XYZ file of C-alpha atoms in Angstrom:
476
model
C 193.251 116.409 96.375
C 195.247 117.384 99.289
C 194.687 119.446 102.004
C 196.887 122.431 102.477
C 198.137 124.453 105.480
C 197.001 127.837 106.052
C 199.719 130.659 105.868
C 201.153 132.640 108.740
C 199.104 135.631 108.272
C 201.399 137.419 111.616
C 204.734 136.700 112.073
C 206.737 138.135 115.521
C 210.037 137.479 117.005
C 210.193 137.125 120.516
C 213.731 137.826 122.004
C 214.248 136.499 125.695
C 216.620 137.791 128.198
C 216.198 135.640 130.637
C 218.475 132.466 131.153
C 217.355 128.853 130.264
C 214.460 130.576 128.095
C 214.587 130.435 124.406
C 213.782 132.866 121.921
C 210.598 132.092 120.497
C 208.810 132.506 117.200
C 204.859 133.618 117.290
C 202.573 133.225 114.626
C 198.682 133.342 113.338
C 197.579 130.911 111.032
C 193.628 130.667 110.730
C 191.908 131.045 113.490
C 195.094 130.022 116.124
C 198.143 131.476 117.543
C 201.487 129.406 117.528
C 204.532 129.475 119.820
C 207.403 127.903 118.111
C 210.973 127.720 119.575
C 213.504 129.744 117.481
C 216.433 127.362 118.367
C 214.947 124.195 117.462
C 211.478 124.836 115.386
C 209.464 122.932 118.071
C 205.834 123.795 118.596
C 205.638 124.563 122.505
C 202.025 125.607 122.419
C 198.841 126.531 120.413
C 195.885 128.636 121.354
C 193.043 127.613 121.154
C 194.604 124.301 121.806
C 191.126 122.408 122.181
C 189.455 123.477 119.052
C 189.509 121.348 116.082
C 190.553 123.596 113.309
C 188.872 123.662 109.438
C 186.799 125.741 107.773
C 184.476 126.818 109.852
C 180.769 125.017 108.739
C 179.101 128.572 109.068
C 181.094 129.543 106.226
C 179.946 126.591 103.694
C 176.454 127.163 104.814
C 173.986 129.943 103.974
C 174.041 132.415 107.208
C 170.991 131.433 109.411
C 169.625 133.113 112.431
C 171.806 135.139 114.072
C 172.224 134.360 117.403
C 173.809 136.038 120.411
C 177.241 134.778 121.273
C 178.575 134.119 124.405
C 180.620 136.114 126.439
C 184.518 136.258 125.918
C 185.142 134.773 129.612
C 182.615 131.945 128.456
C 184.342 131.114 125.387
C 187.597 130.760 126.988
C 185.702 128.628 129.777
C 184.470 126.475 127.204
C 188.232 126.068 125.945
C 189.482 125.216 129.549
C 186.787 122.783 129.844
C 187.620 120.852 126.737
C 191.288 120.866 127.283
C 190.740 119.003 130.431
C 189.290 115.915 128.634
C 186.210 117.048 126.737
C 185.513 115.415 123.766
C 182.950 117.424 122.511
C 183.603 119.565 119.375
C 183.821 123.273 120.167
C 182.922 125.591 117.863
C 185.204 128.992 117.117
C 183.162 132.351 116.991
C 186.088 133.784 115.078
C 187.885 132.309 112.055
C 190.418 134.877 111.486
C 193.222 136.577 113.865
C 194.453 139.528 111.994
C 196.103 141.489 114.433
C 199.219 140.517 116.644
C 201.862 142.153 118.341
C 204.192 141.336 121.554
C 205.474 143.653 124.463
C 208.031 143.647 126.658
C 208.988 140.092 124.946
C 206.707 138.905 127.369
C 203.043 139.581 126.480
C 200.996 138.404 123.417
C 198.365 140.709 122.203
C 196.316 139.940 119.650
C 192.772 140.488 118.008
C 189.917 137.660 117.268
C 188.402 139.293 114.333
C 184.702 138.837 114.470
C 184.134 138.986 118.193
C 186.275 142.145 118.690
C 188.142 140.882 121.475
C 191.469 141.889 122.145
C 193.239 139.179 124.046
C 196.500 139.313 126.210
C 198.313 136.109 126.995
C 201.487 135.959 128.897
C 204.430 133.802 127.742
C 205.474 131.335 130.306
C 209.244 129.955 130.777
C 208.743 127.456 128.269
C 206.851 129.153 125.914
C 203.055 128.413 126.899
C 200.274 130.857 126.458
C 199.012 131.917 129.758
C 195.525 133.981 129.886
C 195.830 137.586 131.278
C 192.895 139.327 130.053
C 190.041 139.629 127.080
C 188.538 142.754 126.219
C 186.146 143.048 123.666
C 186.120 146.641 122.204
C 183.198 148.357 120.920
C 183.672 148.382 117.132
C 186.397 145.930 115.575
C 190.049 147.231 115.693
C 191.689 147.804 112.338
C 195.450 148.719 114.090
C 196.956 147.395 117.320
C 200.235 149.427 118.539
C 202.107 149.839 121.792
C 203.002 153.000 123.634
C 207.186 153.631 123.276
C 207.322 152.015 127.060
C 205.160 149.177 126.095
C 202.385 149.589 129.047
C 199.589 150.549 126.991
C 197.942 149.435 123.842
C 196.814 151.779 121.348
C 193.784 150.311 119.667
C 192.458 152.020 116.363
C 189.260 151.223 115.006
C 187.614 151.379 111.481
C 185.483 154.206 112.406
C 188.697 156.129 113.109
C 188.671 156.193 116.961
C 192.073 155.460 119.302
C 191.624 153.918 122.235
C 194.457 153.371 125.144
C 193.874 150.376 127.209
C 196.647 148.678 129.743
C 198.481 145.701 128.881
C 197.488 144.368 132.276
C 194.296 145.781 133.221
C 194.386 147.202 137.245
C 192.121 145.399 139.602
C 191.218 148.580 141.177
C 189.482 149.873 138.152
C 185.878 150.778 139.081
C 183.587 151.663 135.935
C 181.723 155.046 136.344
C 178.346 155.604 134.731
C 177.126 158.963 134.184
C 173.833 159.445 135.592
C 170.970 160.736 133.253
C 168.590 163.209 134.104
C 165.361 160.628 133.475
C 162.557 162.399 131.385
C 159.265 163.801 132.617
C 156.367 165.089 130.668
C 155.535 168.486 131.715
C 151.972 167.402 130.929
C 149.918 165.297 133.389
C 146.871 163.358 133.224
C 145.151 166.258 135.585
C 146.367 168.628 133.006
C 145.384 166.899 129.737
C 141.784 166.287 128.739
C 140.896 165.370 125.056
C 141.601 161.650 123.834
C 144.344 162.871 121.450
C 146.678 164.428 124.058
C 146.132 161.586 126.484
C 147.254 159.335 124.024
C 150.110 161.856 122.854
C 151.472 161.823 126.651
C 150.787 157.948 126.690
C 153.055 157.585 123.944
C 155.761 159.953 125.630
C 155.979 158.119 128.730
C 156.307 154.746 126.760
C 159.039 156.236 124.720
C 161.036 157.354 128.108
C 160.408 153.833 129.320
C 161.722 152.110 126.550
C 164.525 154.806 126.440
C 165.679 154.271 130.335
C 165.401 150.395 129.772
C 167.817 150.526 126.585
C 170.262 152.816 128.674
C 170.207 150.182 131.363
C 170.713 147.190 128.885
C 173.639 148.747 126.938
C 177.125 147.552 128.253
C 179.505 149.861 128.443
C 182.919 149.327 128.480
C 184.073 147.188 131.849
C 187.630 148.028 131.940
C 190.219 150.674 132.051
C 189.586 152.609 128.960
C 190.138 156.226 127.121
C 189.333 157.339 123.817
C 192.485 159.497 122.868
C 192.413 160.257 119.358
C 189.289 160.759 116.649
C 189.622 160.600 112.766
C 186.753 161.126 110.419
C 188.061 158.338 108.153
C 188.761 154.831 108.660
C 192.425 154.011 110.704
C 194.614 152.124 108.505
C 197.928 151.883 110.396
C 199.616 153.832 113.357
C 202.955 153.978 114.987
C 203.938 155.203 118.346
C 207.248 156.613 118.593
C 209.750 158.804 121.163
C 211.865 161.604 119.647
C 215.076 162.284 121.836
C 215.809 165.634 123.625
C 217.634 167.782 120.871
C 217.544 171.684 120.355
C 214.168 171.993 119.283
C 212.368 170.020 122.360
C 214.606 169.862 125.877
C 213.508 166.292 126.642
C 212.171 162.917 125.171
C 208.609 163.763 124.092
C 206.255 160.792 122.689
C 203.956 160.590 119.375
C 201.522 158.710 117.921
C 201.166 158.749 113.940
C 198.045 157.814 112.796
C 196.897 156.909 108.483
C 193.626 156.808 107.428
C 191.521 156.338 104.142
C 191.664 159.796 103.107
C 195.479 160.328 102.177
C 196.412 161.555 105.669
C 199.113 161.297 108.115
C 198.408 162.888 111.256
C 201.172 163.606 113.876
C 199.604 163.595 117.242
C 201.534 163.868 120.937
C 201.199 161.201 122.912
C 199.260 159.820 125.425
C 198.060 162.226 128.260
C 198.492 165.077 125.700
C 197.004 163.123 122.373
C 194.577 165.913 121.523
C 197.556 168.151 120.781
C 197.821 167.958 116.722
C 201.521 168.763 116.038
C 201.545 168.173 112.038
C 200.078 166.913 108.888
C 201.744 165.234 106.745
C 200.358 165.253 103.140
C 201.064 164.083 99.813
C 199.453 160.706 99.356
C 196.725 160.689 96.458
C 195.464 157.328 97.606
C 194.806 155.454 100.613
C 197.645 154.783 103.149
C 198.139 151.138 104.380
C 201.420 151.303 106.111
C 203.810 153.417 108.304
C 207.107 152.818 109.140
C 209.641 154.720 111.581
C 213.099 152.927 111.680
C 214.462 152.451 115.137
C 217.601 153.816 113.931
C 216.395 157.138 112.528
C 213.129 158.171 114.624
C 212.531 161.638 112.598
C 212.137 159.367 109.465
C 209.254 157.970 108.195
C 208.136 155.560 105.357
C 204.623 155.485 104.083
C 203.008 153.812 101.281
C 199.589 152.603 100.049
C 197.610 152.654 97.118
C 199.842 155.263 94.981
C 202.431 153.465 92.991
C 205.328 155.041 95.180
C 206.440 155.204 98.251
C 207.313 158.787 100.320
C 210.250 159.073 102.751
C 209.155 161.998 105.304
C 210.874 164.033 108.092
C 207.537 163.653 109.982
C 208.471 166.425 112.726
C 208.073 169.550 109.679
C 205.599 167.293 107.426
C 208.400 167.681 104.927
C 208.698 164.751 101.808
C 212.276 164.162 101.402
C 211.926 161.565 98.968
C 209.365 160.146 96.529
C 210.254 156.196 95.460
C 208.455 154.949 92.433
C 207.342 150.923 93.179
C 205.808 150.375 89.484
C 205.438 151.822 86.024
C 202.553 149.988 85.109
C 199.366 151.480 84.736
C 197.905 148.244 86.858
C 196.870 149.384 90.484
C 199.233 148.486 93.311
C 198.802 148.310 97.110
C 201.699 148.294 99.795
C 200.910 145.668 102.403
C 203.976 145.797 104.064
C 206.862 148.042 105.605
C 209.753 146.706 107.439
C 212.663 148.427 108.817
C 215.726 145.920 109.665
C 219.357 146.974 110.676
C 221.522 144.000 110.715
C 225.550 143.882 110.674
C 225.894 147.737 110.196
C 223.101 147.375 107.329
C 220.260 149.638 107.713
C 217.393 147.898 104.992
C 213.689 148.728 104.213
C 211.859 146.195 103.042
C 208.504 146.757 101.271
C 205.859 143.855 99.926
C 203.328 144.431 97.246
C 199.836 143.108 98.035
C 199.699 139.770 95.582
C 203.503 140.075 94.883
C 206.253 137.436 95.333
C 208.808 140.095 95.265
C 210.440 142.039 98.251
C 211.572 145.256 97.292
C 214.897 145.882 99.187
C 216.336 149.182 100.108
C 219.046 150.591 101.976
C 218.334 154.042 104.312
C 221.028 156.363 103.309
C 223.044 158.871 105.890
C 221.052 161.571 104.008
C 217.922 159.856 105.218
C 216.840 158.616 101.265
C 216.562 155.135 100.201
C 218.490 153.224 97.454
C 217.149 150.206 96.049
C 218.861 147.168 96.406
C 218.497 143.788 94.529
C 214.997 142.662 94.678
C 214.486 139.483 96.366
C 212.064 136.404 94.575
C 210.434 134.599 96.849
C 208.205 131.260 96.034
C 205.020 132.845 97.039
C 203.529 136.209 97.670
C 204.924 137.951 100.767
C 202.595 138.249 103.654
C 205.092 138.878 106.802
C 208.722 139.358 107.938
C 210.797 139.364 110.922
C 214.713 139.901 111.384
C 216.768 137.671 113.771
C 219.759 139.503 114.664
C 221.628 136.841 116.334
C 221.157 135.006 112.938
C 221.877 137.769 110.587
C 218.812 136.848 108.697
C 215.424 137.471 107.674
C 212.473 135.114 107.964
C 209.348 135.841 105.809
C 206.366 134.295 105.432
C 204.594 133.503 102.368
C 201.273 132.876 100.660
C 201.474 128.698 100.223
C 197.551 128.287 99.081
C 197.790 130.474 95.867
C 200.078 130.733 92.798
C 202.698 133.407 92.887
C 201.847 136.970 91.989
C 197.956 135.850 91.871
C 195.362 136.342 94.842
C 192.687 133.888 93.318
C 194.370 130.923 91.822
C 195.175 128.215 94.255
C 197.850 125.649 94.161
C 197.086 122.119 94.020
C 200.382 120.870 95.881
C 201.686 122.189 99.239
C 204.348 124.458 99.305
C 206.719 126.220 102.134
C 204.948 128.555 104.624
C 208.262 130.115 105.263
C 211.307 131.126 103.712
C 214.860 132.620 105.345
C 217.433 135.376 103.871
C 220.643 136.069 105.342
C 222.898 138.881 104.144
C 226.304 138.388 103.033
C 228.331 141.206 101.740
C 225.897 143.713 101.929
C 223.595 141.564 99.681
C 220.763 139.147 100.436
C 220.792 135.609 99.770
C 218.432 132.366 100.359
C 219.810 130.159 103.029
C 218.450 127.086 104.564
C 217.616 127.163 108.140
C 216.882 123.852 110.717
C 214.271 126.055 112.449
C 212.412 127.340 109.660
C 212.848 123.477 107.961
C 211.148 122.189 110.741
C 208.220 124.352 111.001
C 207.425 124.116 107.560
C 207.563 120.375 108.086
C 204.682 120.545 110.826
C 201.206 120.411 109.990
C 199.238 123.878 111.270
C 196.165 125.007 110.497
C 194.647 122.885 107.573
C 192.683 124.267 104.811
C 191.102 121.673 102.767
C 191.702 122.025 98.939
C 188.397 121.164 97.867
C 186.147 124.623 99.054
C 183.333 126.365 98.255
C 182.896 129.616 96.608
C 181.901 131.483 99.589
C 184.681 129.763 102.055
C 187.514 130.598 98.982
C 186.051 134.322 99.054
C 186.468 134.788 102.501
C 189.753 133.018 102.812
C 190.994 135.291 100.114
C 189.593 138.632 102.195
C 191.529 137.532 104.850
C 195.043 138.239 103.157
C 194.224 140.371 100.090
C 191.709 142.984 101.539
C 193.528 146.305 100.761
C 191.525 146.796 97.396
C 188.356 147.715 99.197
C 189.959 150.767 100.443
C 190.358 152.114 96.955
C 187.999 155.054 96.293
C 185.610 154.682 92.909
C 186.891 157.759 90.842
C 183.401 158.698 90.433
C 183.114 159.765 94.122
C 185.544 162.454 93.744
């Protein structure tokens, strides 16, 4: 049975304004990040280039004794040494890159899942990755976003905390550790005489010594960071937006909107006033997986999740403007993507359902309501989407491993990784694109078609993990 290419889990378009620099498509597939020229489709760079990609042997065999992983810096040194000609195979400490964002059309920021590292790489003039920083978060991030000025990263995790860290760490930062008062038992050997009390005193001293040792060994975050928001539930999505001055506010003000598993959307002020909660948006009855604020309508929010509908909000006042039905079926569905695309004076909202090969299309009308358009049918389940304004088109990443409308039945033959649609006379039609065709023809991350049950389950969960967010009715 032939090998298959791993689908592009994340897809980003980078428009570069500098003369002589072509626009880029940045994509993640499995454990790698790819840089493609958006004008030719040529692969310009791969991170990490020294690693052989296949399904990790660790996933194929039963888990063994846990070993302490090397630091992220040591891992990158291993990668660099391999780049210099070492033929020794270097094993990946991660198998998945689920989060990817781009700042200022210059910095690629992504999460390597298992080691909880947020990695920042700059893009050189020829589209290659240049290492800037590697920062290990205390808990695995579930969402990465940028502040409106794109100078800082907002990093949310599964435990409901949001940290803000600079895109480029300051060299002047020095970690400060608060001093803890050392515990000293009030009793001494001179005031305690019975054997039982002496044993109790010695035990207190041992516990105090162990606590002091653990405190010293605990690794604090050794980079500039600040915890700015806390939820009591897992954070599932986050957006940051700046509202322009109007009759209600005298100057532009930034906000952070966070969604969680408990059906809440919280509206907080932007940093450094993120502790101020402006509003809650209540209306969902299941988990919320996606938030989208169109750039042309900053007061409008479109949200979706485990409900069978979208909600369109005036998030400033917490008001529901519209409830848009997604399915009449009794089967549960989950919204896996919402994208706002403005091309040729047409303002579209695209919606993807997890495990579906259909891309729902709406226009955002002048009264801030959604009007349904013709649904786009693709050859595989929709994963991610980017718009290319210069071509008046969108590029859609597909699940080429599994059969359309299935999350578990695997294909037996290769299929396209990307498909392109172009808007003509207000309608989106499939179109041929030489750049996309060239990327589809390239061999990216390879997945062996014959996999054991454990590896297959792991690969399925990488793309289709929203179902675990749904609560059991028996819990209510």
